[in-house]
Amino acid sequence: MEKKIILGADRLAIPLKDVLKKRLEEVHGFQVTDVGMQKDGDFVSYIDTACKAAQAIQRGEFDRGLLLCGTGAGMTLVSNKFKGIRAVLCHNTFEARMCRTINNANIMCLGGNVLTAPIAEEMLDLFLETPFKEGFPADRHAFLEFAQEEIGRIEDRNFK
């Protein structure tokens, strides 16, 4: 199975994005599709980047994505406007693990002006390696599955 991931950043997060892109390729063996702004490249807004990533995940081209802007908040807001996207803004390793364990997040958003590269790398590792429901007792698995289904029902009612 080919390991693919979609990645993007705005101008404020290019340095951290480049560090994480290298880790994705060299440590985790991912084929990375970078839809965001490039160093010395043309301007690409966080809005356009988040839309491209979310739509590619919706189409099934990628299972997961990593989006970065100055705080991570803009990428989170925009990508969550798409049905089936579960984007979570993470500030630390605990949140990176829990966004997968509890929420089955398919996009992790990070702040390029907020995090150091070593912490962001550890967070990336956790996002990639933590399976849904890991560490929860079996009696809680049914609730976590129910929560995912309920979120889907909420999307069906509210996304027109």
JSON list of C-alpha atoms in Angstrom, two decimals:
[
{"chain": "A", "resi": 1, "resn": "MET", "atom": "CA", "xyz": [0.00, 0.00, 0.00]},
{"chain": "A", "resi": 2, "resn": "GLU", "atom": "CA", "xyz": [1.39, 3.36, -1.03]},
{"chain": "A", "resi": 3, "resn": "LYS", "atom": "CA", "xyz": [1.84, 5.81, 1.82]},
{"chain": "A", "resi": 4, "resn": "LYS", "atom": "CA", "xyz": [0.55, 9.21, 0.67]},
{"chain": "A", "resi": 5, "resn": "ILE", "atom": "CA", "xyz": [-0.24, 12.37, 2.55]},
{"chain": "A", "resi": 6, "resn": "ILE", "atom": "CA", "xyz": [-1.32, 15.86, 1.58]},
{"chain": "A", "resi": 7, "resn": "LEU", "atom": "CA", "xyz": [0.48, 18.81, 3.11]},
{"chain": "A", "resi": 8, "resn": "GLY", "atom": "CA", "xyz": [0.17, 22.55, 2.92]},
{"chain": "A", "resi": 9, "resn": "ALA", "atom": "CA", "xyz": [1.21, 25.77, 4.60]},
{"chain": "A", "resi": 10, "resn": "ASP", "atom": "CA", "xyz": [0.77, 29.48, 4.21]},
{"chain": "A", "resi": 11, "resn": "ARG", "atom": "CA", "xyz": [3.72, 31.88, 4.13]},
{"chain": "A", "resi": 12, "resn": "LEU", "atom": "CA", "xyz": [3.94, 32.05, 7.92]},
{"chain": "A", "resi": 13, "resn": "ALA", "atom": "CA", "xyz": [4.52, 28.33, 8.32]},
{"chain": "A", "resi": 14, "resn": "ILE", "atom": "CA", "xyz": [6.80, 27.44, 5.38]},
{"chain": "A", "resi": 15, "resn": "PRO", "atom": "CA", "xyz": [9.90, 26.82, 7.54]},
{"chain": "A", "resi": 16, "resn": "LEU", "atom": "CA", "xyz": [8.13, 24.37, 9.85]},
{"chain": "A", "resi": 17, "resn": "LYS", "atom": "CA", "xyz": [6.29, 22.75, 6.92]},
{"chain": "A", "resi": 18, "resn": "ASP", "atom": "CA", "xyz": [9.61, 22.08, 5.19]},
{"chain": "A", "resi": 19, "resn": "VAL", "atom": "CA", "xyz": [11.00, 20.38, 8.32]},
{"chain": "A", "resi": 20, "resn": "LEU", "atom": "CA", "xyz": [7.90, 18.20, 8.63]},
{"chain": "A", "resi": 21, "resn": "LYS", "atom": "CA", "xyz": [7.84, 17.41, 4.91]},
{"chain": "A", "resi": 22, "resn": "LYS", "atom": "CA", "xyz": [11.39, 16.08, 5.17]},
{"chain": "A", "resi": 23, "resn": "ARG", "atom": "CA", "xyz": [10.40, 13.94, 8.16]},
{"chain": "A", "resi": 24, "resn": "LEU", "atom": "CA", "xyz": [7.35, 12.59, 6.33]},
{"chain": "A", "resi": 25, "resn": "GLU", "atom": "CA", "xyz": [9.53, 11.52, 3.40]},
{"chain": "A", "resi": 26, "resn": "GLU", "atom": "CA", "xyz": [12.73, 10.40, 5.10]},
{"chain": "A", "resi": 27, "resn": "VAL", "atom": "CA", "xyz": [11.53, 8.95, 8.40]},
{"chain": "A", "resi": 28, "resn": "HIS", "atom": "CA", "xyz": [8.02, 7.77, 7.58]},
{"chain": "A", "resi": 29, "resn": "GLY", "atom": "CA", "xyz": [8.40, 6.97, 3.87]},
{"chain": "A", "resi": 30, "resn": "PHE", "atom": "CA", "xyz": [5.45, 9.03, 2.67]},
{"chain": "A", "resi": 31, "resn": "GLN", "atom": "CA", "xyz": [4.92, 10.37, -0.81]},
{"chain": "A", "resi": 32, "resn": "VAL", "atom": "CA", "xyz": [4.03, 13.98, -0.01]},
{"chain": "A", "resi": 33, "resn": "THR", "atom": "CA", "xyz": [1.80, 16.19, -2.13]},
{"chain": "A", "resi": 34, "resn": "ASP", "atom": "CA", "xyz": [2.44, 19.80, -1.10]},
{"chain": "A", "resi": 35, "resn": "VAL", "atom": "CA", "xyz": [-0.46, 22.06, -2.09]},
{"chain": "A", "resi": 36, "resn": "GLY", "atom": "CA", "xyz": [0.60, 25.10, -0.10]},
{"chain": "A", "resi": 37, "resn": "MET", "atom": "CA", "xyz": [2.93, 28.00, -0.52]},
{"chain": "A", "resi": 38, "resn": "GLN", "atom": "CA", "xyz": [6.58, 27.35, -1.34]},
{"chain": "A", "resi": 39, "resn": "LYS", "atom": "CA", "xyz": [9.63, 29.30, -0.26]},
{"chain": "A", "resi": 40, "resn": "ASP", "atom": "CA", "xyz": [10.14, 32.10, -2.82]},
{"chain": "A", "resi": 41, "resn": "GLY", "atom": "CA", "xyz": [7.00, 30.94, -4.62]},
{"chain": "A", "resi": 42, "resn": "ASP", "atom": "CA", "xyz": [3.83, 32.74, -5.58]},
{"chain": "A", "resi": 43, "resn": "PHE", "atom": "CA", "xyz": [1.42, 33.68, -2.81]},
{"chain": "A", "resi": 44, "resn": "VAL", "atom": "CA", "xyz": [-1.06, 30.94, -1.87]},
{"chain": "A", "resi": 45, "resn": "SER", "atom": "CA", "xyz": [-3.56, 31.73, 0.89]},
{"chain": "A", "resi": 46, "resn": "TYR", "atom": "CA", "xyz": [-4.37, 29.45, 3.78]},
{"chain": "A", "resi": 47, "resn": "ILE", "atom": "CA", "xyz": [-7.93, 29.39, 2.45]},
{"chain": "A", "resi": 48, "resn": "ASP", "atom": "CA", "xyz": [-6.93, 27.96, -0.94]},
{"chain": "A", "resi": 49, "resn": "THR", "atom": "CA", "xyz": [-4.52, 25.50, 0.67]},
{"chain": "A", "resi": 50, "resn": "ALA", "atom": "CA", "xyz": [-7.05, 24.16, 3.17]},
{"chain": "A", "resi": 51, "resn": "CYS", "atom": "CA", "xyz": [-9.70, 23.82, 0.45]},
{"chain": "A", "resi": 52, "resn": "LYS", "atom": "CA", "xyz": [-7.37, 21.86, -1.84]},
{"chain": "A", "resi": 53, "resn": "ALA", "atom": "CA", "xyz": [-6.34, 19.51, 0.96]},
{"chain": "A", "resi": 54, "resn": "ALA", "atom": "CA", "xyz": [-9.86, 18.93, 2.27]},
{"chain": "A", "resi": 55, "resn": "GLN", "atom": "CA", "xyz": [-11.26, 18.28, -1.21]},
{"chain": "A", "resi": 56, "resn": "ALA", "atom": "CA", "xyz": [-8.49, 15.79, -2.01]},
{"chain": "A", "resi": 57, "resn": "ILE", "atom": "CA", "xyz": [-9.26, 13.89, 1.20]},
{"chain": "A", "resi": 58, "resn": "GLN", "atom": "CA", "xyz": [-12.99, 14.00, 0.40]},
{"chain": "A", "resi": 59, "resn": "ARG", "atom": "CA", "xyz": [-12.26, 12.47, -3.01]},
{"chain": "A", "resi": 60, "resn": "GLY", "atom": "CA", "xyz": [-10.34, 9.65, -1.32]},
{"chain": "A", "resi": 61, "resn": "GLU", "atom": "CA", "xyz": [-6.98, 10.61, -2.81]},
{"chain": "A", "resi": 62, "resn": "PHE", "atom": "CA", "xyz": [-5.47, 10.80, 0.70]},
{"chain": "A", "resi": 63, "resn": "ASP", "atom": "CA", "xyz": [-6.42, 9.38, 4.09]},
{"chain": "A", "resi": 64, "resn": "ARG", "atom": "CA", "xyz": [-4.78, 12.17, 6.06]},
{"chain": "A", "resi": 65, "resn": "GLY", "atom": "CA", "xyz": [-3.40, 15.66, 5.77]},
{"chain": "A", "resi": 66, "resn": "LEU", "atom": "CA", "xyz": [-1.18, 18.08, 7.61]},
{"chain": "A", "resi": 67, "resn": "LEU", "atom": "CA", "xyz": [-1.90, 21.81, 7.39]},
{"chain": "A", "resi": 68, "resn": "LEU", "atom": "CA", "xyz": [0.06, 24.71, 8.87]},
{"chain": "A", "resi": 69, "resn": "CYS", "atom": "CA", "xyz": [-0.47, 28.44, 9.12]},
{"chain": "A", "resi": 70, "resn": "GLY", "atom": "CA", "xyz": [0.68, 31.02, 11.64]},
{"chain": "A", "resi": 71, "resn": "THR", "atom": "CA", "xyz": [-1.52, 29.69, 14.45]},
{"chain": "A", "resi": 72, "resn": "GLY", "atom": "CA", "xyz": [-3.13, 26.68, 12.74]},
{"chain": "A", "resi": 73, "resn": "ALA", "atom": "CA", "xyz": [-6.56, 28.15, 13.44]},
{"chain": "A", "resi": 74, "resn": "GLY", "atom": "CA", "xyz": [-7.28, 29.40, 9.92]},
{"chain": "A", "resi": 75, "resn": "MET", "atom": "CA", "xyz": [-6.46, 26.04, 8.35]},
{"chain": "A", "resi": 76, "resn": "THR", "atom": "CA", "xyz": [-8.67, 24.30, 10.92]},
{"chain": "A", "resi": 77, "resn": "LEU", "atom": "CA", "xyz": [-11.63, 26.61, 10.33]},
{"chain": "A", "resi": 78, "resn": "VAL", "atom": "CA", "xyz": [-11.54, 26.30, 6.56]},
{"chain": "A", "resi": 79, "resn": "SER", "atom": "CA", "xyz": [-10.90, 22.57, 6.28]},
{"chain": "A", "resi": 80, "resn": "ASN", "atom": "CA", "xyz": [-13.73, 21.74, 8.67]},
{"chain": "A", "resi": 81, "resn": "LYS", "atom": "CA", "xyz": [-16.18, 23.37, 6.24]},
{"chain": "A", "resi": 82, "resn": "PHE", "atom": "CA", "xyz": [-15.99, 20.17, 4.17]},
{"chain": "A", "resi": 83, "resn": "LYS", "atom": "CA", "xyz": [-18.14, 17.14, 4.90]},
{"chain": "A", "resi": 84, "resn": "GLY", "atom": "CA", "xyz": [-16.14, 14.20, 6.20]},
{"chain": "A", "resi": 85, "resn": "ILE", "atom": "CA", "xyz": [-13.20, 16.30, 7.29]},
{"chain": "A", "resi": 86, "resn": "ARG", "atom": "CA", "xyz": [-12.18, 16.03, 10.91]},
{"chain": "A", "resi": 87, "resn": "ALA", "atom": "CA", "xyz": [-9.46, 18.65, 11.25]},
{"chain": "A", "resi": 88, "resn": "VAL", "atom": "CA", "xyz": [-8.06, 19.31, 14.70]},
{"chain": "A", "resi": 89, "resn": "LEU", "atom": "CA", "xyz": [-5.80, 22.14, 15.81]},
{"chain": "A", "resi": 90, "resn": "CYS", "atom": "CA", "xyz": [-3.08, 20.69, 18.04]},
{"chain": "A", "resi": 91, "resn": "HIS", "atom": "CA", "xyz": [-0.72, 22.56, 20.35]},
{"chain": "A", "resi": 92, "resn": "ASN", "atom": "CA", "xyz": [1.05, 19.67, 22.09]},
{"chain": "A", "resi": 93, "resn": "THR", "atom": "CA", "xyz": [1.76, 15.95, 21.98]},
{"chain": "A", "resi": 94, "resn": "PHE", "atom": "CA", "xyz": [-1.23, 15.05, 24.14]},
{"chain": "A", "resi": 95, "resn": "GLU", "atom": "CA", "xyz": [-3.62, 16.71, 21.70]},
{"chain": "A", "resi": 96, "resn": "ALA", "atom": "CA", "xyz": [-1.85, 15.08, 18.73]},
{"chain": "A", "resi": 97, "resn": "ARG", "atom": "CA", "xyz": [-2.39, 11.63, 20.24]},
{"chain": "A", "resi": 98, "resn": "MET", "atom": "CA", "xyz": [-5.97, 12.32, 21.38]},
{"chain": "A", "resi": 99, "resn": "CYS", "atom": "CA", "xyz": [-7.08, 13.81, 18.05]},
{"chain": "A", "resi": 100, "resn": "ARG", "atom": "CA", "xyz": [-6.48, 10.35, 16.59]},
{"chain": "A", "resi": 101, "resn": "THR", "atom": "CA", "xyz": [-7.50, 8.17, 19.55]},
{"chain": "A", "resi": 102, "resn": "ILE", "atom": "CA", "xyz": [-10.77, 9.93, 20.34]},
{"chain": "A", "resi": 103, "resn": "ASN", "atom": "CA", "xyz": [-11.71, 11.94, 17.25]},
{"chain": "A", "resi": 104, "resn": "ASN", "atom": "CA", "xyz": [-10.19, 9.87, 14.44]},
{"chain": "A", "resi": 105, "resn": "ALA", "atom": "CA", "xyz": [-8.93, 13.15, 12.95]},
{"chain": "A", "resi": 106, "resn": "ASN", "atom": "CA", "xyz": [-7.92, 13.04, 9.31]},
{"chain": "A", "resi": 107, "resn": "ILE", "atom": "CA", "xyz": [-6.19, 16.45, 9.28]},
{"chain": "A", "resi": 108, "resn": "MET", "atom": "CA", "xyz": [-3.86, 17.80, 11.92]},
{"chain": "A", "resi": 109, "resn": "CYS", "atom": "CA", "xyz": [-3.38, 21.56, 11.90]},
{"chain": "A", "resi": 110, "resn": "LEU", "atom": "CA", "xyz": [-0.35, 23.21, 13.47]},
{"chain": "A", "resi": 111, "resn": "GLY", "atom": "CA", "xyz": [0.84, 26.74, 14.10]},
{"chain": "A", "resi": 112, "resn": "GLY", "atom": "CA", "xyz": [4.12, 27.60, 12.43]},
{"chain": "A", "resi": 113, "resn": "ASN", "atom": "CA", "xyz": [4.58, 30.57, 14.76]},
{"chain": "A", "resi": 114, "resn": "VAL", "atom": "CA", "xyz": [3.60, 28.58, 17.84]},
{"chain": "A", "resi": 115, "resn": "LEU", "atom": "CA", "xyz": [5.59, 25.34, 17.81]},
{"chain": "A", "resi": 116, "resn": "THR", "atom": "CA", "xyz": [9.25, 24.41, 17.74]},
{"chain": "A", "resi": 117, "resn": "ALA", "atom": "CA", "xyz": [10.36, 21.91, 15.13]},
{"chain": "A", "resi": 118, "resn": "PRO", "atom": "CA", "xyz": [11.24, 19.13, 17.63]},
{"chain": "A", "resi": 119, "resn": "ILE", "atom": "CA", "xyz": [7.80, 19.30, 19.30]},
{"chain": "A", "resi": 120, "resn": "ALA", "atom": "CA", "xyz": [6.03, 19.45, 15.93]},
{"chain": "A", "resi": 121, "resn": "GLU", "atom": "CA", "xyz": [8.00, 16.40, 14.74]},
{"chain": "A", "resi": 122, "resn": "GLU", "atom": "CA", "xyz": [6.93, 14.45, 17.81]},
{"chain": "A", "resi": 123, "resn": "MET", "atom": "CA", "xyz": [3.34, 15.56, 17.26]},
{"chain": "A", "resi": 124, "resn": "LEU", "atom": "CA", "xyz": [3.51, 14.45, 13.63]},
{"chain": "A", "resi": 125, "resn": "ASP", "atom": "CA", "xyz": [4.80, 11.02, 14.68]},
{"chain": "A", "resi": 126, "resn": "LEU", "atom": "CA", "xyz": [1.89, 10.62, 17.09]},
{"chain": "A", "resi": 127, "resn": "PHE", "atom": "CA", "xyz": [-0.66, 11.75, 14.49]},
{"chain": "A", "resi": 128, "resn": "LEU", "atom": "CA", "xyz": [0.65, 9.19, 12.01]},
{"chain": "A", "resi": 129, "resn": "GLU", "atom": "CA", "xyz": [1.19, 6.29, 14.40]},
{"chain": "A", "resi": 130, "resn": "THR", "atom": "CA", "xyz": [-1.80, 6.48, 16.77]},
{"chain": "A", "resi": 131, "resn": "PRO", "atom": "CA", "xyz": [-4.77, 4.41, 15.69]},
{"chain": "A", "resi": 132, "resn": "PHE", "atom": "CA", "xyz": [-8.37, 5.33, 16.43]},
{"chain": "A", "resi": 133, "resn": "LYS", "atom": "CA", "xyz": [-9.46, 4.05, 19.88]},
{"chain": "A", "resi": 134, "resn": "GLU", "atom": "CA", "xyz": [-5.92, 3.15, 21.01]},
{"chain": "A", "resi": 135, "resn": "GLY", "atom": "CA", "xyz": [-5.60, 3.04, 24.76]},
{"chain": "A", "resi": 136, "resn": "PHE", "atom": "CA", "xyz": [-9.32, 3.10, 25.47]},
{"chain": "A", "resi": 137, "resn": "PRO", "atom": "CA", "xyz": [-11.03, 0.18, 27.21]},
{"chain": "A", "resi": 138, "resn": "ALA", "atom": "CA", "xyz": [-13.18, -2.03, 25.02]},
{"chain": "A", "resi": 139, "resn": "ASP", "atom": "CA", "xyz": [-16.36, -0.81, 26.71]},
{"chain": "A", "resi": 140, "resn": "ARG", "atom": "CA", "xyz": [-15.57, 2.72, 25.46]},
{"chain": "A", "resi": 141, "resn": "HIS", "atom": "CA", "xyz": [-14.99, 1.63, 21.85]},
{"chain": "A", "resi": 142, "resn": "ALA", "atom": "CA", "xyz": [-18.73, 1.44, 21.17]},
{"chain": "A", "resi": 143, "resn": "PHE", "atom": "CA", "xyz": [-19.14, 5.03, 22.35]},
{"chain": "A", "resi": 144, "resn": "LEU", "atom": "CA", "xyz": [-16.26, 6.26, 20.17]},
{"chain": "A", "resi": 145, "resn": "GLU", "atom": "CA", "xyz": [-17.81, 4.49, 17.16]},
{"chain": "A", "resi": 146, "resn": "PHE", "atom": "CA", "xyz": [-21.20, 6.01, 18.02]},
{"chain": "A", "resi": 147, "resn": "ALA", "atom": "CA", "xyz": [-19.61, 9.47, 18.25]},
{"chain": "A", "resi": 148, "resn": "GLN", "atom": "CA", "xyz": [-18.17, 9.12, 14.74]},
{"chain": "A", "resi": 149, "resn": "GLU", "atom": "CA", "xyz": [-21.56, 8.06, 13.39]},
{"chain": "A", "resi": 150, "resn": "GLU", "atom": "CA", "xyz": [-23.30, 10.91, 15.22]},
{"chain": "A", "resi": 151, "resn": "ILE", "atom": "CA", "xyz": [-20.87, 13.43, 13.75]},
{"chain": "A", "resi": 152, "resn": "GLY", "atom": "CA", "xyz": [-21.73, 12.01, 10.32]},
{"chain": "A", "resi": 153, "resn": "ARG", "atom": "CA", "xyz": [-25.44, 12.48, 11.02]},
{"chain": "A", "resi": 154, "resn": "ILE", "atom": "CA", "xyz": [-24.83, 16.07, 12.14]},
{"chain": "A", "resi": 155, "resn": "GLU", "atom": "CA", "xyz": [-22.92, 16.71, 8.90]},
{"chain": "A", "resi": 156, "resn": "ASP", "atom": "CA", "xyz": [-25.76, 15.20, 6.87]},
{"chain": "A", "resi": 157, "resn": "ARG", "atom": "CA", "xyz": [-28.24, 17.57, 8.51]},
{"chain": "A", "resi": 158, "resn": "ASN", "atom": "CA", "xyz": [-26.11, 20.70, 8.31]},
{"chain": "A", "resi": 159, "resn": "PHE", "atom": "CA", "xyz": [-24.04, 20.46, 5.12]},
{"chain": "A", "resi": 160, "resn": "LYS", "atom": "CA", "xyz": [-26.31, 21.43, 2.26]}
]
